[in-house]
Coordinates of C-alpha atoms and ligand atoms in Angstrom, one line a residue:
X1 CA 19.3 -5.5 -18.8
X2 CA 16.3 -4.2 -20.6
X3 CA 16.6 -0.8 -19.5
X4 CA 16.1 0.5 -22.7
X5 CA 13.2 -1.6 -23.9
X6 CA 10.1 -0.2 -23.3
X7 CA 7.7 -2.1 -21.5
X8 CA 5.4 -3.9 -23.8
X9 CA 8.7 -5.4 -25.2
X10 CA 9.9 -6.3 -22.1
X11 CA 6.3 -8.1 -21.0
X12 CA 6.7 -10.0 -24.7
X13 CA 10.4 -11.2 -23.5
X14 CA 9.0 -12.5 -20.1
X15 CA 10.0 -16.1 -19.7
X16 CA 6.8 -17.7 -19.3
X17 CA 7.6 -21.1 -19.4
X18 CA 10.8 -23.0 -17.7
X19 CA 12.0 -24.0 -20.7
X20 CA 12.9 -20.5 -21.6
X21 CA 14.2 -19.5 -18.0
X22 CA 16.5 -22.4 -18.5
X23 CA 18.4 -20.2 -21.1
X24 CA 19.2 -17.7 -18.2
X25 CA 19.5 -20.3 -15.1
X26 CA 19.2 -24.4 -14.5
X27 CA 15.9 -25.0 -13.2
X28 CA 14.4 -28.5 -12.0
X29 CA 13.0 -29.9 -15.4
X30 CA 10.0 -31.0 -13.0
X31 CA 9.1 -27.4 -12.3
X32 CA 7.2 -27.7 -15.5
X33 CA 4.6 -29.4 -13.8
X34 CA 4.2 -26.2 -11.8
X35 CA 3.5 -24.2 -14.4
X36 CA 1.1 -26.5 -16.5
X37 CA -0.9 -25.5 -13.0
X38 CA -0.4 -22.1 -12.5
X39 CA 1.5 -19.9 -15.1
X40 CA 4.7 -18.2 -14.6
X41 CA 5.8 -15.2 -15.9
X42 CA 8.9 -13.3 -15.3
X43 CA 9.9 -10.3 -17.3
X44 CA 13.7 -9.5 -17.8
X45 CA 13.9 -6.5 -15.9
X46 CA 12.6 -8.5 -12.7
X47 CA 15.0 -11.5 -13.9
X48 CA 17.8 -9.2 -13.6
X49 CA 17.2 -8.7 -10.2
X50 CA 18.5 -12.3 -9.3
X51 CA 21.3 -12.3 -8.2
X52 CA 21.6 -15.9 -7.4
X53 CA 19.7 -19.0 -7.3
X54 CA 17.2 -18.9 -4.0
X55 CA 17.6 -15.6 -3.3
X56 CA 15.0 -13.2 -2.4
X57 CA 13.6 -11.9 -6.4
X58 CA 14.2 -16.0 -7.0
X59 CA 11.7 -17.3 -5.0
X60 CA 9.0 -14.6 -5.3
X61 CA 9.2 -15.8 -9.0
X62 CA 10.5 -18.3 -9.8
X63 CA 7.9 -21.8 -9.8
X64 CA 8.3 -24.4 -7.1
X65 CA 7.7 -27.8 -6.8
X66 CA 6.1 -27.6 -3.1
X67 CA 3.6 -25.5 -4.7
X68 CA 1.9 -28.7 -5.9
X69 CA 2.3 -30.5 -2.4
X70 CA 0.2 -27.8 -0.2
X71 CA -2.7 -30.0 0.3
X72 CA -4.1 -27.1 3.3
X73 CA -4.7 -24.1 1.6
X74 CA -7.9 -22.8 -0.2
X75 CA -8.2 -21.5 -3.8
X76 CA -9.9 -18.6 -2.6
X77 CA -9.0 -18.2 1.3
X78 CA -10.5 -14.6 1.6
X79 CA -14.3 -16.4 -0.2
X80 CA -14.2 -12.8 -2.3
X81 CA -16.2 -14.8 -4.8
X82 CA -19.1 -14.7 -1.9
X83 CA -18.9 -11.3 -1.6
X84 CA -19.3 -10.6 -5.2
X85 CA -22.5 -9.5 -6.1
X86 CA -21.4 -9.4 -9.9
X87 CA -18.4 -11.2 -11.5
X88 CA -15.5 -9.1 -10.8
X89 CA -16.5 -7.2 -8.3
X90 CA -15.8 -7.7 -4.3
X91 CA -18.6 -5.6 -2.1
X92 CA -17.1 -6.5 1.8
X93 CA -17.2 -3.7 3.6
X94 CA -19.6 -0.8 3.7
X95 CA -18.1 1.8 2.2
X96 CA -15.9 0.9 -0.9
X97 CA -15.4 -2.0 -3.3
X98 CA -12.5 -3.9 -4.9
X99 CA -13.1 -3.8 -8.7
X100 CA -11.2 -6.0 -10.6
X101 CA -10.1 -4.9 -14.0
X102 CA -7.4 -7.6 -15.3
X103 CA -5.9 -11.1 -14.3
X104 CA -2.7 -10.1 -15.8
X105 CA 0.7 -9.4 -14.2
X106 CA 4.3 -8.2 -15.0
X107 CA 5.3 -10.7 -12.8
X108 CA 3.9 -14.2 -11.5
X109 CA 4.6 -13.7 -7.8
X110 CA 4.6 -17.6 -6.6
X111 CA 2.6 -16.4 -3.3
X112 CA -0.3 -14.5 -5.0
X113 CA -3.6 -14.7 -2.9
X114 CA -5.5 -15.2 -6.4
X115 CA -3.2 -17.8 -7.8
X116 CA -6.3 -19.3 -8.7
X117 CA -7.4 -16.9 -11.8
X118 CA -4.1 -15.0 -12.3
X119 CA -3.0 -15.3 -15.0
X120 CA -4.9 -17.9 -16.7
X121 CA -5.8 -16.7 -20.3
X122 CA -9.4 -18.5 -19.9
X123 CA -10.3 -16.2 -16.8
X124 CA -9.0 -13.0 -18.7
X125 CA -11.5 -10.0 -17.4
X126 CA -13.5 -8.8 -20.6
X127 CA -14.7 -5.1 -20.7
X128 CA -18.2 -5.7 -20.1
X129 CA -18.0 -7.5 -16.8
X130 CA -16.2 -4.6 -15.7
X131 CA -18.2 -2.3 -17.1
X132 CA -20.8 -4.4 -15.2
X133 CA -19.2 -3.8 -11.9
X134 CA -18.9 0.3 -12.4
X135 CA -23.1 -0.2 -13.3
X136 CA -23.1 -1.8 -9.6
X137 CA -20.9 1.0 -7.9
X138 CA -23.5 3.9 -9.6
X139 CA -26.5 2.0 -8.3
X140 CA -24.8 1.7 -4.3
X141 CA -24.5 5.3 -3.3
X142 CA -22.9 4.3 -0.4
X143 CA -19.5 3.4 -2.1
X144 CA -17.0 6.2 -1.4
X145 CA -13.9 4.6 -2.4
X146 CA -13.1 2.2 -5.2
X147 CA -10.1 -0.1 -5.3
X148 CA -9.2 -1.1 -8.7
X149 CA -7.3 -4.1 -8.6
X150 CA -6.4 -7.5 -10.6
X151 CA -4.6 -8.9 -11.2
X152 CA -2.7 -5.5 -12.3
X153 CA -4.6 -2.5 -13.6
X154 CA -1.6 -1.5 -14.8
X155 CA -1.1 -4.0 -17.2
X156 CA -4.3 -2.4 -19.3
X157 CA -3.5 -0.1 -22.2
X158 CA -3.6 3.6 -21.7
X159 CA -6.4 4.1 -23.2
X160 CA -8.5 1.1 -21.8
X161 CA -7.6 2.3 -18.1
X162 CA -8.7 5.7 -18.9
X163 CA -12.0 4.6 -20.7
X164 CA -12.9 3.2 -16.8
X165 CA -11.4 5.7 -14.7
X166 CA -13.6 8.3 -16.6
X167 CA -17.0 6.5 -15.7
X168 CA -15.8 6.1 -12.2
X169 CA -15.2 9.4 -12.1
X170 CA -19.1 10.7 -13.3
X171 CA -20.3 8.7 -10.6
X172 CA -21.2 11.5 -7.7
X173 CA -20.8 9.2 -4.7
X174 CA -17.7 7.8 -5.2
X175 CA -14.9 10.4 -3.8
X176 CA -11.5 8.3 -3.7
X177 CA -10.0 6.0 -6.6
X178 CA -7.4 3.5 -5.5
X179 CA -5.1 1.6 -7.6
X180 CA -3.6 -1.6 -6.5
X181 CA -0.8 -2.9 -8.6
X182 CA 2.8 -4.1 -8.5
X183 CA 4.4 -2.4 -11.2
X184 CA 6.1 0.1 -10.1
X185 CA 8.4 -2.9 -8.7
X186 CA 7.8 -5.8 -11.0
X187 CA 8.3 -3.5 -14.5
X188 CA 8.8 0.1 -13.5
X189 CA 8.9 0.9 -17.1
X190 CA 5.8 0.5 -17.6
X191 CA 5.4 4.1 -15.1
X192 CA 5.8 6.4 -18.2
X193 CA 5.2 9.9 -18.5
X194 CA 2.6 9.6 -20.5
X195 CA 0.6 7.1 -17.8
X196 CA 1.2 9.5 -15.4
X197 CA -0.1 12.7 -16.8
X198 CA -3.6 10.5 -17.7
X199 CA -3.9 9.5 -14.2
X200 CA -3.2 12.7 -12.6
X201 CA -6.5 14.4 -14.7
X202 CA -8.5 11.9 -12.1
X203 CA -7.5 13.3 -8.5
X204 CA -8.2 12.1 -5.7
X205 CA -6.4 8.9 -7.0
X206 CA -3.7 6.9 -4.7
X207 CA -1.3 4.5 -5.7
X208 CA -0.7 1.2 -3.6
X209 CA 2.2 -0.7 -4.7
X210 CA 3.8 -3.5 -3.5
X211 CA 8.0 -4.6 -2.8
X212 CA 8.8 -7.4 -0.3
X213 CA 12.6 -6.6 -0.4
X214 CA 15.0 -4.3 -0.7
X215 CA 16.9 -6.1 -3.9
X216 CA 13.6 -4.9 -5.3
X217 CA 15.0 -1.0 -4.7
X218 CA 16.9 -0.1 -8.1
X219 CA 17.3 3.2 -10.0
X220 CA 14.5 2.1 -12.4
X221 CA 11.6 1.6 -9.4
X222 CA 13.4 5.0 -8.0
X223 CA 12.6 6.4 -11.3
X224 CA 9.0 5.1 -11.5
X225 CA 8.1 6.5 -7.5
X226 CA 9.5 9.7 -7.9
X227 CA 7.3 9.7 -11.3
X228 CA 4.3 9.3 -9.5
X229 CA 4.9 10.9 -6.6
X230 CA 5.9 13.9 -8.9
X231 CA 2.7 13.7 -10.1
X232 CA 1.1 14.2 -6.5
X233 CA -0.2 10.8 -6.4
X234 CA 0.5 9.2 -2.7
X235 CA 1.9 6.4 -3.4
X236 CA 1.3 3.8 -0.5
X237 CA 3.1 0.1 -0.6
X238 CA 1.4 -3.2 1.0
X239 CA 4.2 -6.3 1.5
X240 CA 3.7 -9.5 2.3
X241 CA 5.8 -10.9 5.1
X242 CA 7.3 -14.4 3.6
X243 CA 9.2 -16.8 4.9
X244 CA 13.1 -17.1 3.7
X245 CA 12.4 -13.8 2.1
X246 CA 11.6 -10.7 4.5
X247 CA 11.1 -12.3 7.7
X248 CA 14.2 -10.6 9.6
X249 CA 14.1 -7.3 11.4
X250 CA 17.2 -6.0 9.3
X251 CA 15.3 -6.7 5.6
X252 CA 11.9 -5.2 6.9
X253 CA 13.8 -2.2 8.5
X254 CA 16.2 -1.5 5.0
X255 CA 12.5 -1.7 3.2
X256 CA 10.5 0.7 5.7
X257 CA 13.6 3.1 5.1
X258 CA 14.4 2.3 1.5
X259 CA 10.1 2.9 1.1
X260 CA 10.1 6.4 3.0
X261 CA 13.3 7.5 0.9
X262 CA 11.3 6.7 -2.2
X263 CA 8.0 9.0 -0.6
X264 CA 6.3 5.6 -0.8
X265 CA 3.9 5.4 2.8
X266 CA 4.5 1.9 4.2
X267 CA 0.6 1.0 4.2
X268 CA -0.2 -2.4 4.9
X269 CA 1.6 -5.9 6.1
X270 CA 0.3 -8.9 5.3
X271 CA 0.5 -12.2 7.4
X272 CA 0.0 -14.2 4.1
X273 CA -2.9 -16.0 3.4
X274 CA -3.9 -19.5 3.8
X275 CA -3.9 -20.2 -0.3
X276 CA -3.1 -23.1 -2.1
X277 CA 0.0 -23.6 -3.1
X278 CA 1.8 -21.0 -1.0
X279 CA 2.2 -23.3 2.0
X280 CA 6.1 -22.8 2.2
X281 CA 5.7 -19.1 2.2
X282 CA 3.9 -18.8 5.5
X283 CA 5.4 -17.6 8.5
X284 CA 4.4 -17.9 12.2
X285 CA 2.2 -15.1 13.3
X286 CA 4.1 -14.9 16.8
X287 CA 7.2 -14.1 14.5
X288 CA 5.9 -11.8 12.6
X289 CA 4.8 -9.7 15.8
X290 CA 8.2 -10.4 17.1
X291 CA 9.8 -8.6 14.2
X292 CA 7.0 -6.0 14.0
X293 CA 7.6 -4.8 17.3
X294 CA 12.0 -4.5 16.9
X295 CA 11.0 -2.1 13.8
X296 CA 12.5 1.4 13.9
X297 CA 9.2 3.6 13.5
X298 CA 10.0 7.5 13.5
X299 CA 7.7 9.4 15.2
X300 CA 7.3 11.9 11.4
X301 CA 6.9 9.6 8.9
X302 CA 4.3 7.3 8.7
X303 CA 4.4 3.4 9.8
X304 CA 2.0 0.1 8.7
X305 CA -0.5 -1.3 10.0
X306 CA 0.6 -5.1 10.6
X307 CA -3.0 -7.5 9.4
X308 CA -4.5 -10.8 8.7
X309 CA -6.7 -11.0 6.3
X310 CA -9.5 -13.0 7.9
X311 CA -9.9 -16.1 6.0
X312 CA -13.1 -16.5 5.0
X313 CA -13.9 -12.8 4.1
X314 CA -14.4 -11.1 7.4
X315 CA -11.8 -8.1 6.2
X316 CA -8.6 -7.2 7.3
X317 CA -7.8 -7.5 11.0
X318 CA -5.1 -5.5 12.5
X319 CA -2.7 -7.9 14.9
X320 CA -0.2 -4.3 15.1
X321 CA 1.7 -4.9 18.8
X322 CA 2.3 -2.6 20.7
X323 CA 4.9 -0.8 19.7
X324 CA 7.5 2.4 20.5
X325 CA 9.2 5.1 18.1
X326 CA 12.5 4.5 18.3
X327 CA 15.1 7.1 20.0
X328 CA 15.8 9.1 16.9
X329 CA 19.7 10.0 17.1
X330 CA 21.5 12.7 15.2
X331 CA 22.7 11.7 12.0
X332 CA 20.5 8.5 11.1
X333 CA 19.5 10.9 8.2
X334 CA 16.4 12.1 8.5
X335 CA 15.9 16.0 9.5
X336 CA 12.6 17.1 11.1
X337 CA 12.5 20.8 10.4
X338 CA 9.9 22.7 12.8
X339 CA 8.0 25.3 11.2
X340 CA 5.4 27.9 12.1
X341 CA 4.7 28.1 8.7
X342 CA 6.6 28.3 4.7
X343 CA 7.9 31.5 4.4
X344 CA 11.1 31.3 1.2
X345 CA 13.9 32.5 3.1
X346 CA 13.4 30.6 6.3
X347 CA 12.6 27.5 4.4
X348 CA 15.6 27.8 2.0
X349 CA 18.4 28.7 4.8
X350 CA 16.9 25.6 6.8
X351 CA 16.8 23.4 4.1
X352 CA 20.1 23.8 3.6
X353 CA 21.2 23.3 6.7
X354 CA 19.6 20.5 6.6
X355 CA 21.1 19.6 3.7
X356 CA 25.1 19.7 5.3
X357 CA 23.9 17.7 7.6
X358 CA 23.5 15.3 4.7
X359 CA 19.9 14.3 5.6
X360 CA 18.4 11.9 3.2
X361 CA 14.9 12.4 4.2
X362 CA 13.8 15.9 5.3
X363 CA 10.2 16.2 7.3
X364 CA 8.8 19.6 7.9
X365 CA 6.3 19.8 11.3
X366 CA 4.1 22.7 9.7
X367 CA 1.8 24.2 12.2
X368 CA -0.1 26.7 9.5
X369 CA -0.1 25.3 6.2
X370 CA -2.3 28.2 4.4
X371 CA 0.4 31.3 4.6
X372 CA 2.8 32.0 1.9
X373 CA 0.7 30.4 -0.1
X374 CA 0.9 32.3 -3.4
X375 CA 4.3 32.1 -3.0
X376 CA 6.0 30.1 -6.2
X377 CA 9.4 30.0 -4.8
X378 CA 8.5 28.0 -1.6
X379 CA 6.7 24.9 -4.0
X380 CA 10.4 25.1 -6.7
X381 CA 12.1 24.5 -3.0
X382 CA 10.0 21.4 -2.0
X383 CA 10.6 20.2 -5.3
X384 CA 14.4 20.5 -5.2
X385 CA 14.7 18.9 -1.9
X386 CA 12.5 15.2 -2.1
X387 CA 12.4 13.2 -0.4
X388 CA 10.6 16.0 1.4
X389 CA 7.4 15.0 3.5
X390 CA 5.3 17.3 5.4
X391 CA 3.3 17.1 8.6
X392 CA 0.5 18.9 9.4
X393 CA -2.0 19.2 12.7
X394 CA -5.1 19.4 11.6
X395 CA -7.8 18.0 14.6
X396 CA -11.2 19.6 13.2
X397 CA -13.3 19.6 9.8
X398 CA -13.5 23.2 10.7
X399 CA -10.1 24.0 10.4
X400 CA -10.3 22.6 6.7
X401 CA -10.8 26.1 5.5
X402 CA -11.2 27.2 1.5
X403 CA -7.4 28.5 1.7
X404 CA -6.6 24.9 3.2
X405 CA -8.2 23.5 0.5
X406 CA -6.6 25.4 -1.7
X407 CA -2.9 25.0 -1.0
X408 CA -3.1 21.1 0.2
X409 CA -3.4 19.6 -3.4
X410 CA -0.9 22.8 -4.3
X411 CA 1.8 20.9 -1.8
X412 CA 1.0 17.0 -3.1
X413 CA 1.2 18.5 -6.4
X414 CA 4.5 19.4 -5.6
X415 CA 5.8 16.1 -4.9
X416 CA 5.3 16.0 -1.3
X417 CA 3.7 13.2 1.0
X418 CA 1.4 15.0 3.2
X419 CA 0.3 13.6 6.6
X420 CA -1.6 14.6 9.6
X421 CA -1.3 14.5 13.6
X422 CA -4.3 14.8 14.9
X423 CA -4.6 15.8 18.7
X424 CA -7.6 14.4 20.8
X425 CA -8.6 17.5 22.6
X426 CA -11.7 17.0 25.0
X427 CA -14.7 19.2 24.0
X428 CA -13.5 19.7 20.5
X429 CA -12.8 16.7 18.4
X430 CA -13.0 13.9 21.4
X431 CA -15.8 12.2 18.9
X432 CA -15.9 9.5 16.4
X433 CA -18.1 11.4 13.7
X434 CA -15.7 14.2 14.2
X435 CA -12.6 12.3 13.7
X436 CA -14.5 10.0 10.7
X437 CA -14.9 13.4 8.9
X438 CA -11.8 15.1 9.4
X439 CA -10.3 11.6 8.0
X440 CA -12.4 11.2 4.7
X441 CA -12.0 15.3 4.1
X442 CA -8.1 14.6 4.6
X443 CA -8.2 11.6 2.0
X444 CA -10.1 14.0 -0.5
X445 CA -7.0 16.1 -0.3
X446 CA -5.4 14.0 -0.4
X447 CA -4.0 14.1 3.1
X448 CA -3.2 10.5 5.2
X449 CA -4.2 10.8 8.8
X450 CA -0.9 9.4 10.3
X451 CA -1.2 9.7 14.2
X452 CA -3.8 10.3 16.4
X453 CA -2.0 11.6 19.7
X454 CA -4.4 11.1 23.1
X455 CA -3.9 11.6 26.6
X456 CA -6.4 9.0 27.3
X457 CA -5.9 5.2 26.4
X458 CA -9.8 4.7 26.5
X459 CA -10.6 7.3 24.3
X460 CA -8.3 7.1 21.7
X461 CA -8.9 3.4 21.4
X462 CA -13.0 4.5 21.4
X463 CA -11.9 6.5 18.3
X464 CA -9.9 3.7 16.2
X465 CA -12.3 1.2 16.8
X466 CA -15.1 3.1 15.6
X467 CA -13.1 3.8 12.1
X468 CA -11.2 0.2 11.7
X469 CA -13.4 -1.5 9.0
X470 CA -16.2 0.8 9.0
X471 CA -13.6 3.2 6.8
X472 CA -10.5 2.6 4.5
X473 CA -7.6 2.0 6.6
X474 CA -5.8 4.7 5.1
X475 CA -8.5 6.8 7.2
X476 CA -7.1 4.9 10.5
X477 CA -4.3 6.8 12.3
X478 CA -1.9 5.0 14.2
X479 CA -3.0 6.0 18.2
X480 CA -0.2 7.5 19.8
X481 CA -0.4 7.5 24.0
X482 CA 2.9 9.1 25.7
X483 CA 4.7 6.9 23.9
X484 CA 3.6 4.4 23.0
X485 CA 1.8 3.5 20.0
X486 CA -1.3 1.4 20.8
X487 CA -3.6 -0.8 18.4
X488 CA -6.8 -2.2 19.6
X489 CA -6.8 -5.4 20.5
X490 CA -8.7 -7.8 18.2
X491 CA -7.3 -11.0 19.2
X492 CA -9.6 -12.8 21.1
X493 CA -7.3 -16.3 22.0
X494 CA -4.1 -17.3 21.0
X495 CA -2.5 -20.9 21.7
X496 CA 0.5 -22.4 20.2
X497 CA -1.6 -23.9 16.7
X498 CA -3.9 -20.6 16.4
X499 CA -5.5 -17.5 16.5
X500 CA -8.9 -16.4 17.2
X501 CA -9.7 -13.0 15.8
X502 CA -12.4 -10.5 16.0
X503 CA -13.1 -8.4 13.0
X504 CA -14.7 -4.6 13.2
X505 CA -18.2 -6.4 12.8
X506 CA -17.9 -8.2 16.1
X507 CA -17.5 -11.7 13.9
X508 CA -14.7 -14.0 15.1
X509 CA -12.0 -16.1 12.8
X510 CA -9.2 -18.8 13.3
X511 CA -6.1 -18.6 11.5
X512 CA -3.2 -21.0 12.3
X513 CA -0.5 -19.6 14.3
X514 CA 2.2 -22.0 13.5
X515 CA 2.9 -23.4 10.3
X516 CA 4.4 -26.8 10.4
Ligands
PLP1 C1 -8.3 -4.8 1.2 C2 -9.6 -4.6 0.7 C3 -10.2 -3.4 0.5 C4 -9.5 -2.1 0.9 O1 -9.2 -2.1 2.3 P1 -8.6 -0.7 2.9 O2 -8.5 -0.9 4.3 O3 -9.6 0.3 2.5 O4 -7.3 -0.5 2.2 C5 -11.5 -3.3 0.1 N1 -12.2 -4.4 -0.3 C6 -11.6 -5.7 -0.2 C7 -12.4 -6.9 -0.5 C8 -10.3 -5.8 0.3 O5 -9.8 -7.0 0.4
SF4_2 S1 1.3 -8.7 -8.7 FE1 -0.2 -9.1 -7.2 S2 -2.0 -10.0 -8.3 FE2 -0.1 -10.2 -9.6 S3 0.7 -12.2 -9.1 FE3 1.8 -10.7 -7.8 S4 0.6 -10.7 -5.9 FE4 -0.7 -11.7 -7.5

């Protein structure tokens, strides 16, 4: 359905009230009430998802009467209108801002964390507060990294996106654009050609989408992530874990695997937040580390960071357990090709090797990145072999030479999700300004610091804690210890009805652990 349609059309057949989803399914009458609260919208291309009543595309969608009955929850659980010092715009931590550019979506997701504006055609974000916002972010030179958000950005025009990416983009200080936005799972059409090639003129720029579950995994939101990712845009993905949708280890393991197949880095996890109206979505914190831990991690490809975000604005807190790569086993499909470096015929007899073996995901461990590098054959090979990530062991800002430079964006542009092991060698990078460096010049190229491999508990954890919050956590490797992979811990107490948590300030916040 609506494959063919392209996506303004689709957006104009949304069923925005329950009257017309009616036609399609019987809904509750009463669910209108729902709606005269907070809209609904669902397009046909995410209404063809359903494949039944209650299941998981239903419910992220589809309104609810307990949505009126949540009498705990906060319109605003994260107080981001406190840390707004202009309409619009959230300043939390020190170096980069949320910017927030539409309250429009392709898709009402029942659970969103800014129910309370989404949406609404009287809270619609006009051109001047935003252009309000990118007057803020020139005047603050220590904003590195903006997050446009909404809302979805992508919902804008074209034209009206590009018209803000190019003032971002004269702003000196700012180094990294982000955009959040759900598209590329709620209305993949709207990821044309034509989107793409504008976006790609403003690199550094990284796409963060979002899928909760794997019915969400479809040739069209194939299409739409191999169309960015073709594009050399890393494409990241933050899911929110909800109850009765993706809180089993088998859903969140097909969508870690059905994300890496897609190159899409599985960024963030969301406990969900305490907002109004999403009561019935929340699950236990104890089972979402339960599941968290049982998750098959592969030591190549990259792996979440599991957070809350601390209710009443203290940031994002990482609750990640400790955790192990699981035994990777011949034949689960994905190939890890060792190389010294990309020479054609090397690369081309392995890949194909690789290929008999009828590996779906193929990860190259590249120990020099720079050789070969005029060589145009070895790039038409990455290209023909996605999902094709590769690895690279970079542990000093030294090492970032002019030819590394050079041939990083070279490989992104090619398709291919780069990451970086860094080793914690004593006397050469065993330093947090060393390691915050090599992180931020990685993100420029567009490089995502994956691992962080120490000898030393102590100091690895000395490392992470200096970046968490202080930096984006796409600059926070995972710290790797034999093996185990270790998160610092941040929560201070934990009893049966909550958690006490320590953000990267040092400032401590309760969430409840169980919801009943
Ligand atoms: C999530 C968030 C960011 C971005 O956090 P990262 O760790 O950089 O992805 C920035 N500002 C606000 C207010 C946020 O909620
Ligand atoms: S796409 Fe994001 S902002 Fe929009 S309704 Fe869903 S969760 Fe909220």
């Amino acid at each position: 359905m609506g494959k063919e349609m392209d996506w303004g059309t689709l957006l104009r057949e949304s069923a925005a009230n329950i009257r017309q989803l009616s036609l399609y399914y019987p809904v509750e009458k009463d669910a209108a009430k729902v709606t005269r609260k907070y809209p609904m919208r669902i397009n046909p291309y995410y209404l063809s998802l359903i494949k039944e009543r209650e299941d998981a595309i239903w419910k992220q969608s589809v309104p609810d009467l307990r949505e009126l009955e949540d009498e705990e929850g906060v319109p605003d659980p994260l107080h981001e209108e406190n840390d707004s010092p202009v309409a619009g715009l959230v300043h939390r931590y020190p170096d980069r801002v949320l910017l927030l550019v539409s309250n429009r979506c392709a898709m009402y997701c029942r659970f969103c964390t800014r129910k309370r504006g989404v949406g609404d055609p009287f809270k619609r974000i006009k051109k001047e507060q935003v252009l309000k916002g990118i007057e803020y972010i020139r005047e603050h030179e220590e904003i590195r990294d903006v997050l446009i958000s909404g809302g979805d950005p992508l919902l804008l025009k074209d034209e009206e996106l590009a018209f803000f990416l190019e003032r971002l983009k004269e702003i000196k200080h700012v180094e990294v654009l982000r955009i959040g936005t759900r598209v590329a799972c709620s209305l993949p059409q709207r990821i044309t050609d034509g989107l793409v090639s504008l976006l790609r003129r403003y690199h550094p720029l990284y796409i963060n989408t979002h899928f909760n579950h794997p019915g969400e995994f479809t040739e069209e939101s194939r299409r739409a992530c191999s169309t960015i990712a073709d594009a050399g845009i890393p494409l990241g993905d933050q899911t929110v874990l909800l109850r009765g949708i993706n809180d089993s280890v088998d859903v969140m393991n097909a969508l870690i695997r059905g994300l890496w197949s897609m190159r899409v880095t599985p960024y963030y996890i969301y406990q969900a937040d305490l907002t109004k109206g999403t009561k019935h979505f929340r699950t236990d914190v104890d089972l979402g580390i339960e599941i968290f831990k049982r998750l098959k991690f592969h030591p190549s490809l990259p792996m979440p960071h599991f957070v809350i975000d601390a209710p009443g604005g203290g940031g994002k807190i990482p609750i990640t357990p400790e955790c192990r790569f699981y035994d990777v086993i011949n034949g689960d499909g994905i190939e890890v090709l060792n190389l010294d470096y990309l020479e054609y015929n090397v690369l081309k007899s392995r890949l194909e090797d690789a290929g008999d073996k009828g590996a779906g995901i193929i990860v190259i461990e590249l120990r020099e990145i720079e050789k070969n590098k005029e060589d145009k054959g070895v790039y038409e090979l990455l290209k023909q072999n996605h999902p094709l990530y590769i690895n690279m062991h970079l542990n000093h800002p030294d090492e970032l030479t002019e030819d590394v430079k050079r041939v990083a964006p070279m490989l992104c542009d090619a398709g291919v999700p780069l990451g970086d092991r860094i080793n914690l060698i004593e006397g050469v990078n065993n330093d947090p300004k060393v390691i915050k460096e090599l992180a931020h010049e990685l993100l420029k190229l567009r490089v995502k610091p994956y691992y962080l491999h120490a000898d030393s508990e102590e100091d690895g954890l000395a490392i992470v804690n200096s970046l968490r919050g202080f930096t984006t956590g796409m600059a926070v490797p995972h710290l790797v210890v034999g093996d185990r992979i270790i998160s610092p811990n941040y929560i201070v107490e934990k009893t049966r009805e909550k958690i006490v948590l320590r953000n990267y300030q040092g400032r401590t916040f309760e969430y409840p652990n169980t919801n009943s």
